[in-house]
Amino acid sequence: MQKKSITLTDNRNGNTYTYPVLEATRGPDVVDFRTLFKDTGLFAYDPGYTSTASCSSAITFIDGAKGELRYRGIPIETLAKEHSYLETCFLLLNERLPNADELQNFDLELRHRAFLHEGLRSLFAAFPDNAHPMATLSAAVTALASFYQEHLDMNNKAEYHEMAHRIIAKMPTIAAFAYRHSLGIPCIQPDIDLSFTENFLTMIRAYPGGKMHLGPHGHETIREVEVRALDTIFTLHADHEQNASTTVVRNVASTGAHPYVAIASGIAALWGRAHGGANESVIAQLEMIGSVENVDAFIKRAKDPDDDFRLMGFGHRVYKNFDPRAQVLKTLQDELKEELGLNSRLMEIAAKIEEIALNDDYFVSRHLYPNIDFYTGIILTALKIPKNMFTPIFVIGRTVGWITQWIEFKKDPESKIARPRQRYIGD
Ligand code: SDX
C-alpha cells in the first residue's frame, strides 16, 4: 500500500518535494518536515505553533472540534466522576488505573513524601510577605533541585518514578507554605493521617496546632463535599497535551537540566493570565463587573479591537467547542451550589456573560467558549481558597502532567534539544 505523503512545489524554481505523513492513533496525522530546510533552504513559519506538532505523545488526547479530552484513552468525564485524583496520577504515570493495593501503596508513599526538608522551609522567610505565592512556588521548586541532586537513571523506572512521586507529594505542601508565609502565619506541616486533598485544605485553613476555626458549635471540620470538589478540580487540571507550560517543561528537559527546574519553569509559564493565571483573573473580572446590569458594557469592550480587555476564562487554542472540563465544572457548580454555598451573585454574572457571549457573533464566529478557568474560581472561593492561590491549585493538579510529559520526553528516541529557527527581518 502506498505510503501516505504530501508533495510541495516550489514555484520559484519548479522543484517538487515529497514529505511523509505519519499516522496518529487518534486525531490529525502529521507531515514530517524535518528535512524541509535541508531540501529547500526554507524554514516552516508558525509563530505560536498553531499548526505544529512538537512531539509524539501517548499521554493525553484532545479533540478541539468535539470538545473531547482523554488521559491515557479514558474520557475526562469518567475520571472526574468515578476516580480520585490519585488514581488519575497513577494512570498518567503508569498508563493504567491502579488496583486497590497499588492505590493504597501510592497514597501511603505520597503521604510520607509530603514533608519538606527543614532547610527548604527557611527559604520562604526570604520572600516579602506580599509575594505572590506563584513566585515563591516557582523559586521553592527550583531550590528543591539542590536537595535532590543524585544522578537519575532513566533506565530505572523505580528511580524516575520516585523522582516523580516526590514532586507530586511535595507540591501541595510547598504551595500551602507559600500561602501561609504570604499571610505571615505559621506553616502547618502535612498530617500523615489525611488524604492528599484533605491534607492540602488543612494546611491552607487550619490554625497553628492543626485545629480548624472554632465556632459556637466547636471546631469547623473540612467536609467530604469540599474534599470531593477540590479533588475533582485537581483531576481536571492533571494534564492537557502540549500547552504552553508543558512545552516549556519539555524544552527545559531537552537541555538536560534537572527535572525539578523544568517543573519550576512550567510554574513560571503557567502564571501568565493568558494561561493558568486566567483563573485568578476570572474572579477579579466578575467582581469588577459587579452586577448583571454591567455585563453588556464589558462584552462590548471584549469585542473592541482597540481595547485590550479580554473576557478572561473565554477562548482556547484547541477547543473550538466547549472545554469538556468546563462542562464538568459547570455541572459540579450546579450540584454543589447549595451544599457549598456558592456565591450566587458571581454565578449570575458568569451565567449572564456566558448567555450573551454564546449568542453573540463575535464570540461564536471565533469559536470562543468558556474554558476551564471560567468556572474554577467560584468553587475555589466557596472552599475559602483566596484568589492568589487559584493558580497554585492549577500547579498542584498539573504537576503530575508536567512530570509525566518530562519522563516521556526523556524516553523518546526522537527527542532532541529544542532549537527553533527564525525569519530574520533585521538589518
Ligand atoms: C488555559 O493550551 C492549553 O491547553 C491551556 C489550558 C491547559 O489546560 O493547559 O487549557 C489552560 O490556559 C486555558 C486558557 C486560559 N486563558 C484565558 O482564559 C485568557 C483569555 N483567553 C485568551 O487570551 C485566548 O483565548 C487564548 C490565549 C486562550 C487563546 O489564544 P489564541 O488561540 O492564540 O487565540 P487568539 O488570541 O488568536 O484569538 C483569536 C481571536 C482574536 O480576535 P481577532 O484577532 O481574530 O479579531 O479571538 C479573540 C482574539 O482577539 N479572542 C478573544 C478572547 N480570546 C480570543 N476576544 C475576547 N476575549 C477573549 N477571551
CSV table of C-alpha atoms and ligand atoms in Angstrom, one decimal:
chain,number,residue,atom,x,y,z
A,1,MET,CA,0.0,0.0,0.0
A,2,GLN,CA,1.4,3.4,-1.0
A,3,LYS,CA,2.9,5.3,1.9
A,4,LYS,CA,0.9,8.5,2.8
A,5,SER,CA,2.8,11.7,1.8
A,6,ILE,CA,2.3,15.2,0.6
A,7,THR,CA,4.2,16.9,-2.3
A,8,LEU,CA,5.2,20.6,-2.4
A,9,THR,CA,6.0,22.5,-5.5
A,10,ASP,CA,8.4,25.5,-5.2
A,11,ASN,CA,7.1,27.9,-7.8
A,12,ARG,CA,10.3,29.9,-7.6
A,13,ASN,CA,12.2,27.1,-9.5
A,14,GLY,CA,9.6,24.4,-10.2
A,15,ASN,CA,11.2,21.9,-7.9
A,16,THR,CA,8.9,19.4,-6.1
A,17,TYR,CA,9.5,17.9,-2.7
A,18,THR,CA,7.7,15.0,-1.0
A,19,TYR,CA,7.3,14.6,2.7
A,20,PRO,CA,5.9,11.5,4.6
A,21,VAL,CA,2.7,11.7,6.5
A,22,LEU,CA,3.0,9.9,9.9
A,23,GLU,CA,-0.3,8.5,11.1
A,24,ALA,CA,-1.7,9.3,14.6
A,25,THR,CA,-3.9,6.7,16.5
A,26,ARG,CA,-6.4,9.5,17.2
A,27,GLY,CA,-6.8,13.0,15.7
A,28,PRO,CA,-4.8,14.6,12.9
A,29,ASP,CA,-1.9,12.8,11.2
A,30,VAL,CA,1.3,14.8,10.9
A,31,VAL,CA,3.6,15.7,7.9
A,32,ASP,CA,7.3,15.0,8.8
A,33,PHE,CA,9.0,18.3,7.8
A,34,ARG,CA,12.3,17.5,9.5
A,35,THR,CA,14.3,17.7,6.2
A,36,LEU,CA,12.5,20.8,4.8
A,37,PHE,CA,15.3,23.2,5.4
A,38,LYS,CA,18.0,20.8,4.1
A,39,ASP,CA,15.9,20.2,1.0
A,40,THR,CA,14.6,23.7,0.2
A,41,GLY,CA,16.6,26.2,2.3
A,42,LEU,CA,13.2,27.3,3.7
A,43,PHE,CA,12.1,27.2,7.3
A,44,ALA,CA,8.5,26.4,8.2
A,45,TYR,CA,7.0,29.5,9.7
A,46,ASP,CA,4.4,29.1,12.6
A,47,PRO,CA,4.5,31.7,15.4
A,48,GLY,CA,2.7,30.3,18.4
A,49,TYR,CA,2.8,26.8,16.9
A,50,THR,CA,-0.8,26.9,15.7
A,51,SER,CA,-0.2,24.1,13.1
A,52,THR,CA,2.9,22.4,14.6
A,53,ALA,CA,3.2,19.1,16.5
A,54,SER,CA,6.3,19.4,18.7
A,55,CYS,CA,6.4,15.7,19.6
A,56,SER,CA,4.7,12.3,19.5
A,57,SER,CA,2.9,11.6,22.8
A,58,ALA,CA,0.6,8.9,24.2
A,59,ILE,CA,-0.4,10.7,27.4
A,60,THR,CA,-3.3,13.0,26.7
A,61,PHE,CA,-5.6,13.3,23.7
A,62,ILE,CA,-7.7,16.4,22.9
A,63,ASP,CA,-10.3,16.8,20.1
A,64,GLY,CA,-10.9,20.6,19.9
A,65,ALA,CA,-13.8,20.3,17.5
A,66,LYS,CA,-15.7,17.7,19.6
A,67,GLY,CA,-14.7,19.1,22.9
A,68,GLU,CA,-13.1,15.8,23.9
A,69,LEU,CA,-10.3,15.2,26.5
A,70,ARG,CA,-8.8,11.8,27.4
A,71,TYR,CA,-6.0,10.8,29.8
A,72,ARG,CA,-4.4,7.6,28.5
A,73,GLY,CA,-7.5,7.0,26.5
A,74,ILE,CA,-10.0,7.4,29.3
A,75,PRO,CA,-12.5,10.3,28.9
A,76,ILE,CA,-12.1,13.1,31.5
A,77,GLU,CA,-15.8,12.9,32.4
A,78,THR,CA,-15.3,9.3,33.6
A,79,LEU,CA,-12.2,10.1,35.6
A,80,ALA,CA,-13.8,13.2,37.2
A,81,LYS,CA,-16.9,11.3,38.2
A,82,GLU,CA,-15.6,7.8,39.0
A,83,HIS,CA,-12.0,8.2,40.1
A,84,SER,CA,-9.9,10.1,42.5
A,85,TYR,CA,-7.0,12.5,41.7
A,86,LEU,CA,-4.5,10.0,43.0
A,87,GLU,CA,-6.0,7.3,40.7
A,88,THR,CA,-5.6,9.8,37.8
A,89,CYS,CA,-1.9,10.4,38.8
A,90,PHE,CA,-1.2,6.7,38.8
A,91,LEU,CA,-3.0,6.3,35.4
A,92,LEU,CA,-0.9,9.1,33.8
A,93,LEU,CA,2.4,7.7,35.2
A,94,ASN,CA,1.7,4.0,34.6
A,95,GLU,CA,-0.6,4.0,31.6
A,96,ARG,CA,-3.4,2.2,33.5
A,97,LEU,CA,-5.5,2.7,36.6
A,98,PRO,CA,-4.3,1.2,39.9
A,99,ASN,CA,-5.8,-1.8,41.6
A,100,ALA,CA,-6.8,-1.4,45.3
A,101,ASP,CA,-3.3,-2.4,46.7
A,102,GLU,CA,-1.4,-0.2,44.2
A,103,LEU,CA,-3.6,2.8,45.1
A,104,GLN,CA,-3.1,2.3,48.8
A,105,ASN,CA,0.7,2.0,48.4
A,106,PHE,CA,0.8,5.0,46.1
A,107,ASP,CA,-1.4,7.0,48.6
A,108,LEU,CA,0.9,6.0,51.6
A,109,GLU,CA,4.1,6.8,49.6
A,110,LEU,CA,2.8,10.3,48.8
A,111,ARG,CA,1.8,10.9,52.4
A,112,HIS,CA,5.3,10.1,53.6
A,113,ARG,CA,6.9,12.3,50.9
A,114,ALA,CA,4.7,15.3,51.6
A,115,PHE,CA,7.2,16.7,54.1
A,116,LEU,CA,9.8,19.3,53.3
A,117,HIS,CA,13.5,19.4,54.3
A,118,GLU,CA,13.8,22.0,57.1
A,119,GLY,CA,16.4,23.8,55.1
A,120,LEU,CA,13.8,24.4,52.3
A,121,ARG,CA,11.3,25.8,54.9
A,122,SER,CA,13.7,28.7,55.7
A,123,LEU,CA,13.7,29.7,52.0
A,124,PHE,CA,10.2,31.1,52.4
A,125,ALA,CA,11.4,33.7,55.0
A,126,ALA,CA,13.5,35.3,52.2
A,127,PHE,CA,10.3,36.5,50.5
A,128,PRO,CA,8.4,39.6,51.3
A,129,ASP,CA,5.1,38.6,52.9
A,130,ASN,CA,3.1,40.2,50.0
A,131,ALA,CA,5.0,38.0,47.5
A,132,HIS,CA,2.5,36.2,45.1
A,133,PRO,CA,2.5,32.5,46.0
A,134,MET,CA,3.3,31.6,42.4
A,135,ALA,CA,6.7,33.4,42.7
A,136,THR,CA,7.5,31.6,45.9
A,137,LEU,CA,6.3,28.3,44.5
A,138,SER,CA,8.5,28.5,41.4
A,139,ALA,CA,11.5,29.5,43.5
A,140,ALA,CA,11.0,26.8,46.1
A,141,VAL,CA,10.7,24.1,43.4
A,142,THR,CA,13.9,25.3,41.8
A,143,ALA,CA,15.5,25.1,45.2
A,144,LEU,CA,14.2,21.6,45.6
A,145,ALA,CA,16.6,20.6,42.8
A,146,SER,CA,19.5,21.4,45.2
A,147,PHE,CA,18.2,19.0,47.8
A,148,TYR,CA,17.9,16.0,45.3
A,149,GLN,CA,20.9,16.2,43.1
A,150,GLU,CA,21.6,12.5,42.7
A,151,HIS,CA,22.0,11.3,39.1
A,152,LEU,CA,18.8,9.9,37.6
A,153,ASP,CA,19.0,6.7,35.7
A,154,MET,CA,16.2,6.9,33.1
A,155,ASN,CA,16.5,3.2,32.5
A,156,ASN,CA,15.5,2.6,36.1
A,157,LYS,CA,11.7,3.1,36.4
A,158,ALA,CA,11.8,2.9,40.2
A,159,GLU,CA,14.2,5.8,40.2
A,160,TYR,CA,12.4,8.2,37.9
A,161,HIS,CA,9.0,7.2,39.4
A,162,GLU,CA,10.5,8.1,42.9
A,163,MET,CA,11.5,11.5,41.5
A,164,ALA,CA,8.0,11.9,40.1
A,165,HIS,CA,6.2,10.8,43.2
A,166,ARG,CA,8.3,13.1,45.4
A,167,ILE,CA,7.4,16.3,43.4
A,168,ILE,CA,3.7,15.3,43.2
A,169,ALA,CA,3.7,14.8,47.0
A,170,LYS,CA,5.6,18.0,48.0
A,171,MET,CA,3.8,20.4,45.7
A,172,PRO,CA,0.7,20.9,47.9
A,173,THR,CA,3.0,21.5,51.0
A,174,ILE,CA,5.1,24.0,49.1
A,175,ALA,CA,2.0,25.8,47.8
A,176,ALA,CA,0.5,25.8,51.3
A,177,PHE,CA,3.7,27.1,52.9
A,178,ALA,CA,4.0,29.9,50.3
A,179,TYR,CA,0.4,30.9,51.1
A,180,ARG,CA,0.8,30.9,54.8
A,181,HIS,CA,4.1,32.8,54.6
A,182,SER,CA,2.2,35.5,52.5
A,183,LEU,CA,-0.2,35.8,55.4
A,184,GLY,CA,2.7,36.0,58.0
A,185,ILE,CA,1.2,33.0,59.9
A,186,PRO,CA,3.0,29.8,60.9
A,187,CYS,CA,3.0,26.9,58.3
A,188,ILE,CA,1.1,23.8,59.1
A,189,GLN,CA,3.1,20.6,58.5
A,190,PRO,CA,1.4,17.8,56.4
A,191,ASP,CA,-0.7,15.4,58.5
A,192,ILE,CA,0.2,11.8,57.6
A,193,ASP,CA,-3.3,10.7,58.6
A,194,LEU,CA,-5.0,12.8,56.0
A,195,SER,CA,-5.6,12.1,52.3
A,196,PHE,CA,-3.8,14.2,49.6
A,197,THR,CA,-6.6,16.7,49.1
A,198,GLU,CA,-7.9,16.9,52.7
A,199,ASN,CA,-4.3,17.5,53.8
A,200,PHE,CA,-3.9,20.4,51.4
A,201,LEU,CA,-7.1,22.0,52.6
A,202,THR,CA,-6.0,21.6,56.2
A,203,MET,CA,-2.5,23.1,55.5
A,204,ILE,CA,-4.3,26.1,54.0
A,205,ARG,CA,-7.1,26.6,56.5
A,206,ALA,CA,-6.0,25.2,59.9
A,207,TYR,CA,-4.8,27.3,62.8
A,208,PRO,CA,-1.4,26.6,64.4
A,209,GLY,CA,-1.7,23.2,66.1
A,210,GLY,CA,-3.8,21.9,63.2
A,211,LYS,CA,-7.1,22.9,64.6
A,212,MET,CA,-9.7,24.4,62.4
A,213,HIS,CA,-11.8,27.5,63.0
A,214,LEU,CA,-13.5,27.5,66.4
A,215,GLY,CA,-17.2,28.5,66.2
A,216,PRO,CA,-20.2,28.4,68.7
A,217,HIS,CA,-20.6,24.7,67.7
A,218,GLY,CA,-17.0,23.7,68.2
A,219,HIS,CA,-14.2,23.4,65.6
A,220,GLU,CA,-15.1,23.7,61.9
A,221,THR,CA,-14.4,20.5,60.0
A,222,ILE,CA,-13.4,20.0,56.4
A,223,ARG,CA,-16.4,18.5,54.8
A,224,GLU,CA,-16.3,15.5,52.4
A,225,VAL,CA,-18.1,17.6,49.7
A,226,GLU,CA,-15.3,20.1,49.8
A,227,VAL,CA,-12.6,17.4,49.5
A,228,ARG,CA,-14.5,15.9,46.6
A,229,ALA,CA,-14.9,19.2,44.8
A,230,LEU,CA,-11.2,20.1,45.1
A,231,ASP,CA,-10.2,16.5,44.2
A,232,THR,CA,-12.2,16.8,41.0
A,233,ILE,CA,-10.6,20.2,40.2
A,234,PHE,CA,-7.1,18.6,40.6
A,235,THR,CA,-8.2,15.8,38.2
A,236,LEU,CA,-9.5,18.2,35.6
A,237,HIS,CA,-6.1,20.1,35.7
A,238,ALA,CA,-3.8,17.0,35.6
A,239,ASP,CA,-2.6,17.2,32.0
A,240,HIS,CA,-3.5,18.9,28.8
A,241,GLU,CA,-1.3,17.8,25.9
A,242,GLN,CA,1.3,20.3,24.6
A,243,ASN,CA,0.1,23.5,26.2
A,244,ALA,CA,2.4,26.5,26.8
A,245,SER,CA,3.7,25.4,30.2
A,246,THR,CA,4.2,21.8,29.2
A,247,THR,CA,6.1,23.0,26.1
A,248,VAL,CA,8.4,24.9,28.5
A,249,VAL,CA,8.8,21.8,30.6
A,250,ARG,CA,9.8,19.7,27.5
A,251,ASN,CA,12.1,22.4,26.3
A,252,VAL,CA,13.9,22.5,29.6
A,253,ALA,CA,14.0,18.7,29.6
A,254,SER,CA,15.7,18.9,26.2
A,255,THR,CA,18.7,20.8,27.6
A,256,GLY,CA,19.3,18.1,30.2
A,257,ALA,CA,18.5,20.4,33.2
A,258,HIS,CA,17.2,18.9,36.5
A,259,PRO,CA,13.6,17.7,36.3
A,260,TYR,CA,12.6,20.0,39.2
A,261,VAL,CA,13.8,23.1,37.4
A,262,ALA,CA,11.8,22.0,34.4
A,263,ILE,CA,8.7,21.9,36.6
A,264,ALA,CA,9.7,25.3,38.1
A,265,SER,CA,9.9,26.7,34.6
A,266,GLY,CA,6.4,25.3,33.9
A,267,ILE,CA,5.1,27.0,37.0
A,268,ALA,CA,6.5,30.3,35.8
A,269,ALA,CA,4.9,29.9,32.4
A,270,LEU,CA,1.6,28.9,33.8
A,271,TRP,CA,1.4,32.1,35.9
A,272,GLY,CA,0.6,34.2,32.9
A,273,ARG,CA,-3.0,35.3,32.6
A,274,ALA,CA,-3.3,34.0,29.1
A,275,HIS,CA,-2.6,30.6,30.6
A,276,GLY,CA,-3.2,29.3,34.1
A,277,GLY,CA,-3.2,32.8,35.6
A,278,ALA,CA,-6.6,33.3,33.9
A,279,ASN,CA,-8.5,31.5,36.8
A,280,GLU,CA,-7.4,34.3,39.2
A,281,SER,CA,-8.3,36.9,36.6
A,282,VAL,CA,-11.8,35.5,36.0
A,283,ILE,CA,-12.9,36.1,39.6
A,284,ALA,CA,-11.3,39.5,39.7
A,285,GLN,CA,-13.1,40.3,36.5
A,286,LEU,CA,-16.5,39.0,37.8
A,287,GLU,CA,-16.0,41.2,40.9
A,288,MET,CA,-15.0,44.2,38.8
A,289,ILE,CA,-18.2,43.7,36.6
A,290,GLY,CA,-20.0,43.7,39.9
A,291,SER,CA,-23.6,43.2,38.6
A,292,VAL,CA,-25.6,41.5,35.8
A,293,GLU,CA,-26.5,45.0,34.6
A,294,ASN,CA,-22.9,45.9,33.8
A,295,VAL,CA,-22.2,42.7,31.7
A,296,ASP,CA,-23.2,44.3,28.4
A,297,ALA,CA,-20.6,47.1,28.7
A,298,PHE,CA,-17.8,44.6,29.3
A,299,ILE,CA,-18.9,42.3,26.5
A,300,LYS,CA,-18.7,45.4,24.3
A,301,ARG,CA,-15.1,46.1,25.5
A,302,ALA,CA,-14.1,42.5,24.9
A,303,LYS,CA,-15.2,42.8,21.3
A,304,ASP,CA,-13.5,46.1,20.7
A,305,PRO,CA,-10.3,45.5,18.7
A,306,ASP,CA,-8.8,48.8,20.1
A,307,ASP,CA,-9.4,47.7,23.7
A,308,ASP,CA,-7.0,45.1,25.0
A,309,PHE,CA,-9.7,44.0,27.5
A,310,ARG,CA,-10.4,40.3,27.1
A,311,LEU,CA,-13.1,38.1,28.6
A,312,MET,CA,-10.9,36.0,31.0
A,313,GLY,CA,-11.9,32.3,31.0
A,314,PHE,CA,-13.1,32.5,27.4
A,315,GLY,CA,-11.4,31.1,24.3
A,316,HIS,CA,-8.9,28.3,23.8
A,317,ARG,CA,-6.3,27.5,21.2
A,318,VAL,CA,-7.5,24.0,20.8
A,319,TYR,CA,-11.2,23.8,22.0
A,320,LYS,CA,-13.4,25.4,19.3
A,321,ASN,CA,-16.3,23.9,21.1
A,322,PHE,CA,-17.0,23.6,24.8
A,323,ASP,CA,-14.0,22.8,27.0
A,324,PRO,CA,-15.1,19.4,28.4
A,325,ARG,CA,-13.5,20.3,31.8
A,326,ALA,CA,-15.7,23.5,31.9
A,327,GLN,CA,-18.7,21.3,31.4
A,328,VAL,CA,-17.8,19.0,34.3
A,329,LEU,CA,-17.2,22.1,36.5
A,330,LYS,CA,-20.4,23.7,35.5
A,331,THR,CA,-22.3,20.6,36.5
A,332,LEU,CA,-20.3,20.4,39.7
A,333,GLN,CA,-21.2,24.1,40.4
A,334,ASP,CA,-24.9,23.4,40.0
A,335,GLU,CA,-24.7,20.2,42.1
A,336,LEU,CA,-22.9,21.8,44.9
A,337,LYS,CA,-24.4,25.3,44.8
A,338,GLU,CA,-26.4,24.8,48.0
A,339,GLU,CA,-24.0,22.4,49.8
A,340,LEU,CA,-21.0,24.7,49.3
A,341,GLY,CA,-23.0,28.0,49.4
A,342,LEU,CA,-21.5,29.1,46.1
A,343,ASN,CA,-21.6,32.9,45.5
A,344,SER,CA,-24.9,33.2,43.6
A,345,ARG,CA,-24.1,36.9,42.6
A,346,LEU,CA,-20.9,35.9,40.8
A,347,MET,CA,-22.6,32.8,39.4
A,348,GLU,CA,-25.4,35.1,38.0
A,349,ILE,CA,-22.8,37.4,36.4
A,350,ALA,CA,-20.9,34.4,34.9
A,351,ALA,CA,-24.2,32.9,33.6
A,352,LYS,CA,-25.1,36.3,32.0
A,353,ILE,CA,-21.7,36.5,30.3
A,354,GLU,CA,-22.0,33.0,29.0
A,355,GLU,CA,-25.5,33.6,27.8
A,356,ILE,CA,-24.7,36.8,25.9
A,357,ALA,CA,-21.3,35.5,24.6
A,358,LEU,CA,-22.6,32.2,23.3
A,359,ASN,CA,-25.2,34.1,21.2
A,360,ASP,CA,-23.0,36.9,20.0
A,361,ASP,CA,-21.5,36.6,16.6
A,362,TYR,CA,-18.1,38.0,17.7
A,363,PHE,CA,-17.6,35.0,20.1
A,364,VAL,CA,-19.5,32.4,18.0
A,365,SER,CA,-17.5,33.2,14.8
A,366,ARG,CA,-14.2,32.9,16.7
A,367,HIS,CA,-15.3,29.8,18.5
A,368,LEU,CA,-14.8,31.4,21.9
A,369,TYR,CA,-16.4,29.3,24.6
A,370,PRO,CA,-15.9,29.2,28.4
A,371,ASN,CA,-12.7,27.3,29.3
A,372,ILE,CA,-11.8,25.5,32.5
A,373,ASP,CA,-10.7,28.8,34.1
A,374,PHE,CA,-14.1,30.3,33.8
A,375,TYR,CA,-15.7,28.0,36.4
A,376,THR,CA,-12.9,27.0,38.9
A,377,GLY,CA,-12.8,30.3,40.7
A,378,ILE,CA,-16.4,30.3,42.1
A,379,ILE,CA,-15.9,26.8,43.6
A,380,LEU,CA,-12.5,27.6,45.0
A,381,THR,CA,-13.8,30.8,46.6
A,382,ALA,CA,-16.5,28.7,48.3
A,383,LEU,CA,-13.7,26.4,49.6
A,384,LYS,CA,-12.3,29.5,51.3
A,385,ILE,CA,-9.3,29.5,48.9
A,386,PRO,CA,-8.1,33.1,48.2
A,387,LYS,CA,-7.7,34.3,44.6
A,388,ASN,CA,-3.9,34.4,44.7
A,389,MET,CA,-4.0,30.6,45.4
A,390,PHE,CA,-6.1,29.7,42.3
A,391,THR,CA,-3.1,29.3,40.0
A,392,PRO,CA,-1.1,27.4,42.7
A,393,ILE,CA,-4.1,25.0,42.8
A,394,PHE,CA,-3.7,24.6,39.0
A,395,VAL,CA,0.0,23.9,39.6
A,396,ILE,CA,-0.8,21.1,42.2
A,397,GLY,CA,-3.1,19.5,39.7
A,398,ARG,CA,-0.8,19.9,36.7
A,399,THR,CA,2.4,18.7,38.3
A,400,VAL,CA,1.7,15.1,37.5
A,401,GLY,CA,1.1,16.0,33.8
A,402,TRP,CA,4.3,18.0,33.6
A,403,ILE,CA,6.4,15.3,35.2
A,404,THR,CA,4.8,12.5,33.0
A,405,GLN,CA,5.5,14.6,29.9
A,406,TRP,CA,9.1,15.1,31.1
A,407,ILE,CA,9.5,11.4,31.5
A,408,GLU,CA,8.0,10.7,28.1
A,409,PHE,CA,10.3,13.2,26.5
A,410,LYS,CA,13.4,11.7,28.2
A,411,LYS,CA,12.4,8.2,27.0
A,412,ASP,CA,11.5,9.3,23.4
A,413,PRO,CA,14.3,8.2,21.0
A,414,GLU,CA,13.2,11.1,18.7
A,415,SER,CA,13.8,13.8,21.3
A,416,LYS,CA,16.4,16.4,20.5
A,417,ILE,CA,17.3,19.8,22.1
A,418,ALA,CA,14.6,22.3,21.3
A,419,ARG,CA,16.2,24.8,19.0
A,420,PRO,CA,13.8,26.5,16.5
A,421,ARG,CA,15.0,29.0,13.9
A,422,GLN,CA,13.6,32.4,12.8
A,423,ARG,CA,12.6,34.6,10.0
A,424,TYR,CA,15.2,37.3,10.2
A,425,ILE,CA,13.8,40.8,9.4
A,426,GLY,CA,16.6,43.0,10.8
A,427,ASP,CA,19.4,44.9,9.0
B,1,SDX,C1,-5.5,27.6,29.8
B,1,SDX,O1,-3.4,25.4,25.9
B,1,SDX,C2,-4.0,24.8,26.9
B,1,SDX,O2,-4.3,23.6,26.9
B,1,SDX,C3,-4.1,25.7,28.1
B,1,SDX,C4,-5.0,25.1,29.2
B,1,SDX,C5,-4.4,24.0,29.9
B,1,SDX,O3,-5.1,23.2,30.5
B,1,SDX,O4,-3.1,23.9,29.9
B,1,SDX,O5,-6.3,24.7,28.7
B,1,SDX,C6,-5.3,26.2,30.3
B,1,SDX,O6,-4.6,28.3,29.6
B,1,SDX,C7,-6.9,27.9,29.3
B,1,SDX,C8,-7.0,29.4,28.7
B,1,SDX,C9,-7.0,30.4,29.8
B,1,SDX,N1,-6.8,31.8,29.2
B,1,SDX,C10,-7.8,32.7,29.2
B,1,SDX,O7,-9.0,32.4,29.5
B,1,SDX,C11,-7.4,34.1,28.8
B,1,SDX,C12,-8.4,34.6,27.8
B,1,SDX,N2,-8.3,33.8,26.5
B,1,SDX,C13,-7.4,34.3,25.5
B,1,SDX,O8,-6.4,35.1,25.9
B,1,SDX,C14,-7.2,33.4,24.3
B,1,SDX,O9,-8.4,32.9,24.0
B,1,SDX,C15,-6.2,32.2,24.5
B,1,SDX,C16,-4.9,32.7,24.9
B,1,SDX,C17,-6.7,31.3,25.5
B,1,SDX,C18,-6.1,31.5,23.1
B,1,SDX,O10,-5.5,32.4,22.3
B,1,SDX,P1,-5.3,32.0,20.7
B,1,SDX,O11,-5.6,30.6,20.4
B,1,SDX,O12,-3.9,32.5,20.3
B,1,SDX,O13,-6.4,32.9,20.0
B,1,SDX,P2,-6.2,34.4,19.5
B,1,SDX,O14,-5.6,35.2,20.6
B,1,SDX,O15,-5.5,34.3,18.2
B,1,SDX,O16,-7.7,34.9,19.4
B,1,SDX,C19,-8.4,34.6,18.2
B,1,SDX,C20,-9.4,35.7,18.1
B,1,SDX,C21,-8.8,37.1,18.2
B,1,SDX,O17,-9.7,38.0,17.5
B,1,SDX,P3,-9.3,38.5,16.0
B,1,SDX,O18,-7.8,39.0,16.1
B,1,SDX,O19,-9.5,37.2,15.2
B,1,SDX,O20,-10.3,39.6,15.7
B,1,SDX,O21,-10.3,35.6,19.2
B,1,SDX,C22,-10.2,36.8,20.0
B,1,SDX,C23,-8.9,37.5,19.7
B,1,SDX,O22,-8.9,38.9,19.9
B,1,SDX,N3,-10.2,36.4,21.4
B,1,SDX,C24,-10.9,37.0,22.4
B,1,SDX,C25,-10.6,36.2,23.5
B,1,SDX,N4,-9.9,35.1,23.2
B,1,SDX,C26,-9.6,35.3,21.9
B,1,SDX,N5,-11.6,38.1,22.4
B,1,SDX,C27,-12.1,38.4,23.6
B,1,SDX,N6,-12.0,37.7,24.8
B,1,SDX,C28,-11.2,36.6,24.8
B,1,SDX,N7,-11.0,35.9,25.9
